[in-house]
mmCIF file of C-alpha atoms and ligand atoms in Angstrom:
data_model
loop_
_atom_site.group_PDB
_atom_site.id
_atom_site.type_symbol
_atom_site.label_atom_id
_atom_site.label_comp_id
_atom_site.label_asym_id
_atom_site.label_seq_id
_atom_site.Cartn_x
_atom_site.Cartn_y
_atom_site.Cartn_z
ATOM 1 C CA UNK A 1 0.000 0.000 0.000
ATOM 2 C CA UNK A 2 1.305 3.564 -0.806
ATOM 3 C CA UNK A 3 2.319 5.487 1.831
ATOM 4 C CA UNK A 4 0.191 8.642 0.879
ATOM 5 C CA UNK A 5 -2.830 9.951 0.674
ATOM 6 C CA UNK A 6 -4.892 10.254 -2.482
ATOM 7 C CA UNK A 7 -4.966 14.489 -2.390
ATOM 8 C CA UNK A 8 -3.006 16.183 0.263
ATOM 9 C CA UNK A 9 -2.519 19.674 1.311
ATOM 10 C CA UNK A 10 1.528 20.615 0.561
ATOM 11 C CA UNK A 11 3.258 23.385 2.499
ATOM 12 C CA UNK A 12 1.328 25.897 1.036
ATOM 13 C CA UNK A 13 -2.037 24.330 1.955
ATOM 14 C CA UNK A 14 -2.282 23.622 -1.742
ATOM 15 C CA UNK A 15 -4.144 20.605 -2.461
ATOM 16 C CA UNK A 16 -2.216 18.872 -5.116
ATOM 17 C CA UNK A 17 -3.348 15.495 -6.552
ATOM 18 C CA UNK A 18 -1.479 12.482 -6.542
ATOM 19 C CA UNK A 19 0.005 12.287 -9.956
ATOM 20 C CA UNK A 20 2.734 9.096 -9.649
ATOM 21 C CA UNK A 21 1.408 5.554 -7.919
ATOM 22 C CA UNK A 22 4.271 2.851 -6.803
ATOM 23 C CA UNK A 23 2.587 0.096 -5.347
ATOM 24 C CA UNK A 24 4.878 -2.898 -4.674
ATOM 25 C CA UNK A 25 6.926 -2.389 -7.168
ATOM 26 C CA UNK A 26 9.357 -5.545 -7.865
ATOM 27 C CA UNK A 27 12.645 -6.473 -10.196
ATOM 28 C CA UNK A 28 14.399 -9.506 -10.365
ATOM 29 C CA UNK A 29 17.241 -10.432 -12.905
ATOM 30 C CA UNK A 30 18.190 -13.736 -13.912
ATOM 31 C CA UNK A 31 21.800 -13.593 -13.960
ATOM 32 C CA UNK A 32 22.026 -17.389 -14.230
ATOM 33 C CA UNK A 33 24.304 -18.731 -16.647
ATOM 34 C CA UNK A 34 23.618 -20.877 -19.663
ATOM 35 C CA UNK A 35 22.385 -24.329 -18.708
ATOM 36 C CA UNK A 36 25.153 -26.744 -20.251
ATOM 37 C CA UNK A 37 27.635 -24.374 -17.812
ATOM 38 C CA UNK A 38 25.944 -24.765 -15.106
ATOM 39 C CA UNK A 39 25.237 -28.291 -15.813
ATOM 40 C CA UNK A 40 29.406 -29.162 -16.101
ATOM 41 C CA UNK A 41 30.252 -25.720 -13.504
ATOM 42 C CA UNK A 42 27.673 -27.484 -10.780
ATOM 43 C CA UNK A 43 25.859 -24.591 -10.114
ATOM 44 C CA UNK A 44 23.098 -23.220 -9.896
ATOM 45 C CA UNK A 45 20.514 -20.402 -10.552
ATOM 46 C CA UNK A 46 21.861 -16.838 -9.636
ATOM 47 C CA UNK A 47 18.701 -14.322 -9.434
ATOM 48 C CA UNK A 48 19.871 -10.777 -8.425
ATOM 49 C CA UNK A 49 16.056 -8.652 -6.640
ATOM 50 C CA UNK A 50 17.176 -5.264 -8.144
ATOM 51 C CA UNK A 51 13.805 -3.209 -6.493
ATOM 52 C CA UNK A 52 12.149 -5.579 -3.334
ATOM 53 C CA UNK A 53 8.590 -3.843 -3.059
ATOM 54 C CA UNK A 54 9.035 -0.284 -2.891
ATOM 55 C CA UNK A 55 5.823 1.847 -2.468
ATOM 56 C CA UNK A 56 5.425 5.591 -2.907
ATOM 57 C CA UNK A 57 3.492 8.730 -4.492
ATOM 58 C CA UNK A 58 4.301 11.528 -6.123
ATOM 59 C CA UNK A 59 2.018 14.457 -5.877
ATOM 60 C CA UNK A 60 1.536 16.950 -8.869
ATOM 61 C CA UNK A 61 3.821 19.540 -9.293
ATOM 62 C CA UNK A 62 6.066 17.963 -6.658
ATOM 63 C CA UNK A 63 9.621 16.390 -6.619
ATOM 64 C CA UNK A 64 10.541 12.899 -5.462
ATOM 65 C CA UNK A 65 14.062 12.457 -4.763
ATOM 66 C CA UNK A 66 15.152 8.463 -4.701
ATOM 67 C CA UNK A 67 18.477 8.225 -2.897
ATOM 68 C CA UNK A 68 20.709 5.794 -2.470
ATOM 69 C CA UNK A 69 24.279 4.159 -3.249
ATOM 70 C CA UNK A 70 25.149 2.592 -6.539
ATOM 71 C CA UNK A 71 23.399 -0.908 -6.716
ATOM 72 C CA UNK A 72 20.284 0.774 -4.343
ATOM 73 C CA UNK A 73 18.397 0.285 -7.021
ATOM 74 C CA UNK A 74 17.332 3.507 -7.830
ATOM 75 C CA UNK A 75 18.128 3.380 -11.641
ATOM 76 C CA UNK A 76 15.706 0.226 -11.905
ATOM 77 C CA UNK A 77 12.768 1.751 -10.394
ATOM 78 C CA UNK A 78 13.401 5.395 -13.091
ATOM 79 C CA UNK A 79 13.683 2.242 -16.053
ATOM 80 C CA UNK A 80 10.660 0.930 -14.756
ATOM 81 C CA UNK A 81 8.643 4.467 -14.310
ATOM 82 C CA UNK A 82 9.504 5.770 -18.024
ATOM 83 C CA UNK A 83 8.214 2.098 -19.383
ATOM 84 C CA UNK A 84 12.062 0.836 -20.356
ATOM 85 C CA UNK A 85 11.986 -2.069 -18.247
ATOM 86 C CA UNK A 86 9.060 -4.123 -17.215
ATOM 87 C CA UNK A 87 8.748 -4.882 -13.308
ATOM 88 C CA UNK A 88 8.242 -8.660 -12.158
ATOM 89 C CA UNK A 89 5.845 -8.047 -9.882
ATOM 90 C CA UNK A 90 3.699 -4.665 -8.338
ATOM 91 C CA UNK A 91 2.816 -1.366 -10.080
ATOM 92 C CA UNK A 92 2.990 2.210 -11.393
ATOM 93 C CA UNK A 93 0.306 4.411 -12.177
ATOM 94 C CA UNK A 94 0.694 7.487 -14.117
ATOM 95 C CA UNK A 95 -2.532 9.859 -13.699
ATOM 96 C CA UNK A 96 -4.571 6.495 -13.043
ATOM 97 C CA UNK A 97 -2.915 4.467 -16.140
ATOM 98 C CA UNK A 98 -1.039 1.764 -15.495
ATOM 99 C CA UNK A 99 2.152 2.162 -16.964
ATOM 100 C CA UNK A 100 2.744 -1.658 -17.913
ATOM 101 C CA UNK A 101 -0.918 -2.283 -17.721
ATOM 102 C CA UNK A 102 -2.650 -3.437 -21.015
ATOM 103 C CA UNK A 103 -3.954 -0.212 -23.173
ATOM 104 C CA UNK A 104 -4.941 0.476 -26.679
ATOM 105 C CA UNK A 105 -2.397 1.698 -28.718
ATOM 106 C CA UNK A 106 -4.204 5.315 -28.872
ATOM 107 C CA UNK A 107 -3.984 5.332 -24.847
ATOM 108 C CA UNK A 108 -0.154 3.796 -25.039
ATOM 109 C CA UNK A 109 1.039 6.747 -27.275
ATOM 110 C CA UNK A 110 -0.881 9.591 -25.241
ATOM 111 C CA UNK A 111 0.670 7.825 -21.672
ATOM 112 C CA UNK A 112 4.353 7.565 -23.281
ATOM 113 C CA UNK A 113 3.895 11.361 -24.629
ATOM 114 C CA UNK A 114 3.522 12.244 -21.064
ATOM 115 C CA UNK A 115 6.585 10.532 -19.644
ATOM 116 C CA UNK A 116 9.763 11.485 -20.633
ATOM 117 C CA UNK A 117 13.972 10.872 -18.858
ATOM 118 C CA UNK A 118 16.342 13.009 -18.754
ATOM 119 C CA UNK A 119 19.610 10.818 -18.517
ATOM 120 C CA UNK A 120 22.563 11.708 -16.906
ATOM 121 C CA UNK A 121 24.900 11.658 -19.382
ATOM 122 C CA UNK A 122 24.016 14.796 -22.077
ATOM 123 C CA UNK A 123 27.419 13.783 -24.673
ATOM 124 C CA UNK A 124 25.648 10.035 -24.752
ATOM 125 C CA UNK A 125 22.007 10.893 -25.352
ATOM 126 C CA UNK A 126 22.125 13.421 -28.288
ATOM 127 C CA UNK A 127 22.498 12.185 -31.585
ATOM 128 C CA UNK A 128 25.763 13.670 -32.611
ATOM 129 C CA UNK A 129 24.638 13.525 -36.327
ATOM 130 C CA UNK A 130 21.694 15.648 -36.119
ATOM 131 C CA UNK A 131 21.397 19.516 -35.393
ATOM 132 C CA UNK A 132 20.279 20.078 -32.852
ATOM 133 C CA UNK A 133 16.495 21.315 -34.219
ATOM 134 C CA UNK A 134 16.101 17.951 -35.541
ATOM 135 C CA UNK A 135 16.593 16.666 -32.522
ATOM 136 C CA UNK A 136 14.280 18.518 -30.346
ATOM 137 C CA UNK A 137 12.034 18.106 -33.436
ATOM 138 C CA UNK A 138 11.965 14.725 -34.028
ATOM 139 C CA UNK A 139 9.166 13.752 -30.695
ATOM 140 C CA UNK A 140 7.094 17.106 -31.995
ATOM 141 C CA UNK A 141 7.119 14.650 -35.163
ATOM 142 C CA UNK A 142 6.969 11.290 -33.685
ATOM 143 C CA UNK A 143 3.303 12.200 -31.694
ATOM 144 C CA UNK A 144 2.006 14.271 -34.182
ATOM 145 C CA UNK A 145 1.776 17.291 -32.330
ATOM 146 C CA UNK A 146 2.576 20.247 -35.186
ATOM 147 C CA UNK A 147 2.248 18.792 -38.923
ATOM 148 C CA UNK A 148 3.777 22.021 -40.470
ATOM 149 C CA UNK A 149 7.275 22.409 -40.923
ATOM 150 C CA UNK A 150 7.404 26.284 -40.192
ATOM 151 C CA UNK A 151 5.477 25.962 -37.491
ATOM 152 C CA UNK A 152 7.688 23.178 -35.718
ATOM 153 C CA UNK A 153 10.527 25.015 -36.776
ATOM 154 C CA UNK A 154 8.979 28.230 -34.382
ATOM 155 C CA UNK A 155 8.122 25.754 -31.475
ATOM 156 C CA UNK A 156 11.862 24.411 -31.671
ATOM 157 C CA UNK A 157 13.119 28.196 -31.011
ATOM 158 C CA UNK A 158 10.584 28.306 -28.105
ATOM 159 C CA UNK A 159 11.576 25.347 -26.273
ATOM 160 C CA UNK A 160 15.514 26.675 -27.336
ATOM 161 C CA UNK A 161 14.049 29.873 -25.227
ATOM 162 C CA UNK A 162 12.580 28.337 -22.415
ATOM 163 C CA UNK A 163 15.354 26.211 -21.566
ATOM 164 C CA UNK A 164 17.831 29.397 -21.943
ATOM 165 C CA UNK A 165 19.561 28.571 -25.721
ATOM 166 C CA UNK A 166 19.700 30.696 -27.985
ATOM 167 C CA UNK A 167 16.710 29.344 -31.341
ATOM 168 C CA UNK A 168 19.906 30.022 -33.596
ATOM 169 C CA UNK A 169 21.426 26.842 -31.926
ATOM 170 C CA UNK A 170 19.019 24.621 -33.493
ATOM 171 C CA UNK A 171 21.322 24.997 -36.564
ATOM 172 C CA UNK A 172 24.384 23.774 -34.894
ATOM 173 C CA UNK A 173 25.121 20.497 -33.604
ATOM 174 C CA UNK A 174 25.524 18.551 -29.617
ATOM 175 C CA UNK A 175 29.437 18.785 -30.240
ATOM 176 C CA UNK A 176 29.718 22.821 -30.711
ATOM 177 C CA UNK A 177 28.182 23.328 -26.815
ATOM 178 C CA UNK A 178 29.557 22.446 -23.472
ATOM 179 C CA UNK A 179 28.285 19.778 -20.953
ATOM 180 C CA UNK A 180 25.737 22.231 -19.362
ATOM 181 C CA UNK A 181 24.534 23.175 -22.857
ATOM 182 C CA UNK A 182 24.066 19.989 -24.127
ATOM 183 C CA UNK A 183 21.842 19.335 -20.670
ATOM 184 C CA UNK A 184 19.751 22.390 -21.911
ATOM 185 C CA UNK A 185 18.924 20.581 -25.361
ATOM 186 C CA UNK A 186 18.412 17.067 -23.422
ATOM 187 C CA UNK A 187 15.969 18.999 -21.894
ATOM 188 C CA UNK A 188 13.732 21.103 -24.577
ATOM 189 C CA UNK A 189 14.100 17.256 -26.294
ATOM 190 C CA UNK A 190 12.138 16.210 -23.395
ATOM 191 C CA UNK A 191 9.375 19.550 -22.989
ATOM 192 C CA UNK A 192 8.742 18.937 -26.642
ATOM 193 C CA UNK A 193 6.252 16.307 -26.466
ATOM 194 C CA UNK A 194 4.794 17.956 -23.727
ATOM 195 C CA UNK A 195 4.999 15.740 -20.871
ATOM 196 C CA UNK A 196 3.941 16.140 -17.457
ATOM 197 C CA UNK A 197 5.706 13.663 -15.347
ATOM 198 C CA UNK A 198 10.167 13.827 -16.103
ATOM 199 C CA UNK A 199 12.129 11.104 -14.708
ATOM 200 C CA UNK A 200 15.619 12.588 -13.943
ATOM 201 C CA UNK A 201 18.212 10.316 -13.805
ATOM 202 C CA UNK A 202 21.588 11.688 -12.266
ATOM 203 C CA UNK A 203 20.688 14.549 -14.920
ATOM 204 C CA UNK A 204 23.760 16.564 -13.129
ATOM 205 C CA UNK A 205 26.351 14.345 -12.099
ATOM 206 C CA UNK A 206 28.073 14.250 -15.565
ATOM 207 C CA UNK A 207 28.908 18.037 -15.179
ATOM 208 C CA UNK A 208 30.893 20.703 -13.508
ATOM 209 C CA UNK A 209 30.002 21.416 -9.988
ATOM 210 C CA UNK A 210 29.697 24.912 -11.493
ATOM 211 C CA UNK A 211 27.403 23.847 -14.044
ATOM 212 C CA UNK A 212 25.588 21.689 -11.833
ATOM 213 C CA UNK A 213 23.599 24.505 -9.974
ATOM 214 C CA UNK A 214 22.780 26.505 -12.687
ATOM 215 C CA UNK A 215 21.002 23.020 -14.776
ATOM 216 C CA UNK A 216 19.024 22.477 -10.921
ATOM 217 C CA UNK A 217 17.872 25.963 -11.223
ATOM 218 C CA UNK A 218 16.040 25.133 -14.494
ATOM 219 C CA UNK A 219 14.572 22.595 -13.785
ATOM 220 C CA UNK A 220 13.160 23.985 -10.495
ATOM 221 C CA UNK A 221 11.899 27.576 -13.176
ATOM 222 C CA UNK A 222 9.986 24.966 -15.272
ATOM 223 C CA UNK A 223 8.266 22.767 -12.678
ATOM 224 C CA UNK A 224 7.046 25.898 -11.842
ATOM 225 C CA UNK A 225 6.443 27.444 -15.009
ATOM 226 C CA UNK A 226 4.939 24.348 -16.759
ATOM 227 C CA UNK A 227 3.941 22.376 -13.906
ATOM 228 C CA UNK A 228 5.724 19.485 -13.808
ATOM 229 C CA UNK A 229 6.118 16.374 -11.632
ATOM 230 C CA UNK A 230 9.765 15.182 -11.434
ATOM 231 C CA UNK A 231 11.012 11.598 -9.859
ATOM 232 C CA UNK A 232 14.827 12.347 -9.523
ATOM 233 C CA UNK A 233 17.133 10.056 -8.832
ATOM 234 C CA UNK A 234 20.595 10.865 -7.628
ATOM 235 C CA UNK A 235 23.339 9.601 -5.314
ATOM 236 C CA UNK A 236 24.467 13.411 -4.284
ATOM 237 C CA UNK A 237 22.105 14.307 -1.288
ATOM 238 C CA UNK A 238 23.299 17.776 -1.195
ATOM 239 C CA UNK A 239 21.838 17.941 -4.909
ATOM 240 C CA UNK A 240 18.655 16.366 -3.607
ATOM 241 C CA UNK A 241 18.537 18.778 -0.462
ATOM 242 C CA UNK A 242 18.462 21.122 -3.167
ATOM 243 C CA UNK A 243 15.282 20.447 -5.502
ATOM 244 C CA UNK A 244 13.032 17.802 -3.645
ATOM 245 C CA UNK A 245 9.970 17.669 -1.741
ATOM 246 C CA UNK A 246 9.684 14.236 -0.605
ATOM 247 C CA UNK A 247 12.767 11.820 -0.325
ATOM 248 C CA UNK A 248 12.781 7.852 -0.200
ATOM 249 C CA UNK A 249 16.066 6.437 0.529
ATOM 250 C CA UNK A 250 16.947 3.280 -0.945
ATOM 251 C CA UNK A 251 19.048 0.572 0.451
ATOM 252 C CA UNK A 252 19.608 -2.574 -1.634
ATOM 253 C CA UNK A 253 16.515 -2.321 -3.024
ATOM 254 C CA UNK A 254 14.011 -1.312 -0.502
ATOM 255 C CA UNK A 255 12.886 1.696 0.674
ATOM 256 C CA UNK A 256 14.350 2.296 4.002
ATOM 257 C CA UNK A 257 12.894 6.097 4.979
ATOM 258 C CA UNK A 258 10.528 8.114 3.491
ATOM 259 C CA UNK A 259 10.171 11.715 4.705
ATOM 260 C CA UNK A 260 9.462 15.393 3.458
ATOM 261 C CA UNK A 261 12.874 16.976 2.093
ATOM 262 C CA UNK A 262 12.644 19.303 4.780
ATOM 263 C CA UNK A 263 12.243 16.793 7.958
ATOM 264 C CA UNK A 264 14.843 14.214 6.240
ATOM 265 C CA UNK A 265 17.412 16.579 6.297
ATOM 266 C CA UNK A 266 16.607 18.385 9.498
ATOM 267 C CA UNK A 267 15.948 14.926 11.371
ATOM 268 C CA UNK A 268 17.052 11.855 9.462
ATOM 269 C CA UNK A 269 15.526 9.000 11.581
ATOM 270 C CA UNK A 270 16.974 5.660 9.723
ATOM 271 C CA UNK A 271 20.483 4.714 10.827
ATOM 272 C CA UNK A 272 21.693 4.622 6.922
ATOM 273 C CA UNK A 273 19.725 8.244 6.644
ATOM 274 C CA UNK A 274 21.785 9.684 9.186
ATOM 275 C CA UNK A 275 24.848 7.745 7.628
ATOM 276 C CA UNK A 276 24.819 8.942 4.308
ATOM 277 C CA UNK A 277 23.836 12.821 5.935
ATOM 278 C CA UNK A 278 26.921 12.610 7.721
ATOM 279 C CA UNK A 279 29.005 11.635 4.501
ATOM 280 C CA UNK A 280 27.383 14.765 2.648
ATOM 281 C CA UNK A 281 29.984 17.786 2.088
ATOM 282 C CA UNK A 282 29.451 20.403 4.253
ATOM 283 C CA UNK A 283 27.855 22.884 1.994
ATOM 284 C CA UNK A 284 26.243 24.527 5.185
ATOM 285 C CA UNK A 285 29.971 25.720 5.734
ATOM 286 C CA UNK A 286 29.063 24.860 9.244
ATOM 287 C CA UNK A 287 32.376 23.681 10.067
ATOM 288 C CA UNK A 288 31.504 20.113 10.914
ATOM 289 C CA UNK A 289 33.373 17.305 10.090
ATOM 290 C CA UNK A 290 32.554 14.851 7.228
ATOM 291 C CA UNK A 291 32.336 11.310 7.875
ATOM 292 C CA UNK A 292 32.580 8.783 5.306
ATOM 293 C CA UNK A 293 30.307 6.087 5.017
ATOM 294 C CA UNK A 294 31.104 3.306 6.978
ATOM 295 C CA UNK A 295 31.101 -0.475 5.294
ATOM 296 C CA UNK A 296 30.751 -1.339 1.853
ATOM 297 C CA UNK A 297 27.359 -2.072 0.028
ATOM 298 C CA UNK A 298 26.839 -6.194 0.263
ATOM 299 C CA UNK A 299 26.546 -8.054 -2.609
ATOM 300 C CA UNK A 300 22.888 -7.719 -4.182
ATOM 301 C CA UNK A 301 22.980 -11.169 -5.235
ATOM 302 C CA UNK A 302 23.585 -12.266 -1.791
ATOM 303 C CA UNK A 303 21.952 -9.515 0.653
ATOM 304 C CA UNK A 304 22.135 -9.918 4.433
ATOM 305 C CA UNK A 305 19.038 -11.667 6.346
ATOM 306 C CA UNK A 306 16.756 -9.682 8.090
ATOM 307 C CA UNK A 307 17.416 -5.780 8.175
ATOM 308 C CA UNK A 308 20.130 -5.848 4.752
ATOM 309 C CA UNK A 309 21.636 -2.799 6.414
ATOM 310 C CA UNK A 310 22.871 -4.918 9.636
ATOM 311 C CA UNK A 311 26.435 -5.883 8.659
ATOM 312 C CA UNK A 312 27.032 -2.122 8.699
ATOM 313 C CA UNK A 313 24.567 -0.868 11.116
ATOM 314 C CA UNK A 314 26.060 1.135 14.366
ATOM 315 C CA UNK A 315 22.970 -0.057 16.528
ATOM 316 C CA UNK A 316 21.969 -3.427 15.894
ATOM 317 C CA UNK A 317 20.355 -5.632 17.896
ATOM 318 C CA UNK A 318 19.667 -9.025 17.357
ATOM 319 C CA UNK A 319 16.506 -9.112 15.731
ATOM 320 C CA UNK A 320 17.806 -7.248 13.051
ATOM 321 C CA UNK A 321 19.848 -10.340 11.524
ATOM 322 C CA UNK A 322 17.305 -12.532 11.023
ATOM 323 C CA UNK A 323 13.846 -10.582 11.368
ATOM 324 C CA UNK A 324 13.046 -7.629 8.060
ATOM 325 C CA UNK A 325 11.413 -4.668 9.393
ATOM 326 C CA UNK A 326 8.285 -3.737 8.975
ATOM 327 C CA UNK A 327 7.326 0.749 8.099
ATOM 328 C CA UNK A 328 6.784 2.301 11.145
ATOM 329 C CA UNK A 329 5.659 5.635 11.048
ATOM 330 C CA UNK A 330 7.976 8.540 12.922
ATOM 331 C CA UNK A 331 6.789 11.959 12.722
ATOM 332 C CA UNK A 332 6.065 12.741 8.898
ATOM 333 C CA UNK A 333 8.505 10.243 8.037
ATOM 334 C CA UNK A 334 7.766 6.158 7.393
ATOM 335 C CA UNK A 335 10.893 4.322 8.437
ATOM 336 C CA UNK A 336 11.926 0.670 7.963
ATOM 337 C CA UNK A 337 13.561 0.149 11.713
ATOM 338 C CA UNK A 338 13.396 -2.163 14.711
ATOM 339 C CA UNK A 339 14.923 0.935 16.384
ATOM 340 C CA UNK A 340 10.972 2.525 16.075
ATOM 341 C CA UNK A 341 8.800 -0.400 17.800
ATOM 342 C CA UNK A 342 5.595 -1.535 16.832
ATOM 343 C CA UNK A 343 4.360 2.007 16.346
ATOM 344 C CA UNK A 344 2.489 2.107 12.972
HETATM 345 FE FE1 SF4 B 1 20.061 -1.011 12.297
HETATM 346 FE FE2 SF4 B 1 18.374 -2.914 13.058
HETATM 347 FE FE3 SF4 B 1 17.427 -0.555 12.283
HETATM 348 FE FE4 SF4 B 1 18.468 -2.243 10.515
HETATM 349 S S1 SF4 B 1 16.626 -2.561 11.730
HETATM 350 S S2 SF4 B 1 18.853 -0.069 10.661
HETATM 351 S S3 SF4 B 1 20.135 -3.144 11.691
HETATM 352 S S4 SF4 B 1 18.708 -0.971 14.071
#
């Protein structure tokens, strides 16, 4: 069951509809090898649970930030959400429409018009071929959205507007503009089909930490200008502190706290929370010390028993090895914990 309510009231006392459902959401890969090898090699089926039945919501107009270290399985879940990789078991809803449900084509192409990634890597994702018009052209083209050339060739300059490019670029191509450019384009690509939910993925991590702010800025001017509901996935929590609303943190697949942005980062309740907090440079300039993170992720294909976060955990007890805990709820936060009781 998702952790939120259908319509809630935000900070503002806004009440903002629930736009993004994640109900049990599930991946498993097969990473087995062929069957003659493991036939002769004696072994024997390897199966690696990517996602392990996360739940959450994302209201409209709102930013989800999912968190977590490399192998958390945050990548997975964005795959799943923009319809690139089908889940094994659970769900997502976008406006009511089940992303991997079954759908007439008609209802298929309006849902995948609405959806759109920005990845995190903006040399990799342009077409280096095309200029950069055709690019941002091509999904104006591919959902039928403006038939006439002249016309499309005016939106293209728009979107080269709104996402602070010059409409002259459209005649050049991705390799004449720098990282933080080439984000810009990655982006109008994605506004031009007109989409209302943008899965980020990283979508600053390739570039210069003096880049970095300016992209974040953006993307924060259009979610307010156009609306938009991002799920953003990123590893750097002082990026997250910087554009979310809510925040799930992920630990080997499950969600392991879910809070506001503003309560997560004020009081981090989850023992990996406060972990990865404390590993976050201190761009406060508070003068407090940085701690690394302590322990190294566990194999996925093997995770620990119980809690998965035990082996590294500074206060675990010893139903935490064998016994996975349940959400309890803690404040405005839902945390995975023995540490909270059998408060619900
Ligand atoms: Fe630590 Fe136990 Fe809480 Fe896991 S459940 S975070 S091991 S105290």
């Amino acid at each position: 069951m998702s952790m939120q309510g259908l319509a809630v009231a935000n900070e503002t006392g806004v009440e903002r509809k629930t736009l993004v459902e994640v109900e049990g959401l599930r991946r498993v890969f097969d990473l087995s090898k062929p069957w003659l090898n493991r036939m002769i090699e004696r072994e024997g089926r390897v199966f690696l649970t990517a996602v392990d039945g996360v739940d959450f919501s994302i209201r409209q107009g709102e930013t989800y930030a999912l968190v977590g270290e490399s192998g958390s399985g945050k990548s997975t879940i964005a795959k799943m959400a923009v319809g690139l990789l089908p889940p094994s078991a659970g769900s997502i809803a976008i406006d009511g429409a089940d992303v991997w449900g079954k759908k007439s084509p008609e209802a298929e192409r309006r849902m995948r018009r609405k959806i759109q990634m920005i990845f995190q890597d903006p040399f990799a994702s342009l077409n280096p071929r095309w200029r950069v018009g055709s690019i941002i052209a091509e999904p104006i083209k591919a959902f039928g959205l403006i038939d006439d050339p002249l016309d499309r060739a005016a939106r293209v300059g728009e979107l080269l507007s709104l996402v602070g490019l010059d409409p002259r670029d459209g005649q050049k191509f991705p390799h004449e503009f720098s990282g933080g450019q080439r984000q810009r384009i990655a982006i109008a690509r994605a506004l031009a089909s007109e989409p209302n939910f943008i899965v980020c993925d990283e979508p600053t991590s390739a570039l210069d930490v003096s880049v970095q702010a300016q992209v974040l800025n953006l993307l924060r001017d259009l979610q307010e200008r156009l609306g938009l509901t991002y799920l953003f996935i990123s590893h750097n929590l002082a990026v997250v502190r910087h554009v979310a609303t809510r925040v799930g943190v992920l630990y080997l697949g499950r969600l392991v706290e879910e809070a506001p942005a503003r309560e997560l980062f004020a009081a981090p309740q989850h023992p990996y929370t406060k972990m990865l907090l404390e590993a976050v440079p201190d761009i406060e300039m508070e003068g407090k010390d940085r701690q690394s993170i302590a322990g190294e992720i566990p194999n996925p294909i093997t995770p620990p028993a119980g809690c998965h976060f035990h082996p590294r955990c500074p206060v675990r007890r010893p139903e935490c090895d064998v016994e996975t805990p349940p959400p309890h709820r803690v404040g405005d936060a839902t945390v995975r914990c023995h540490l909270f009781g059998s408060a619900s």
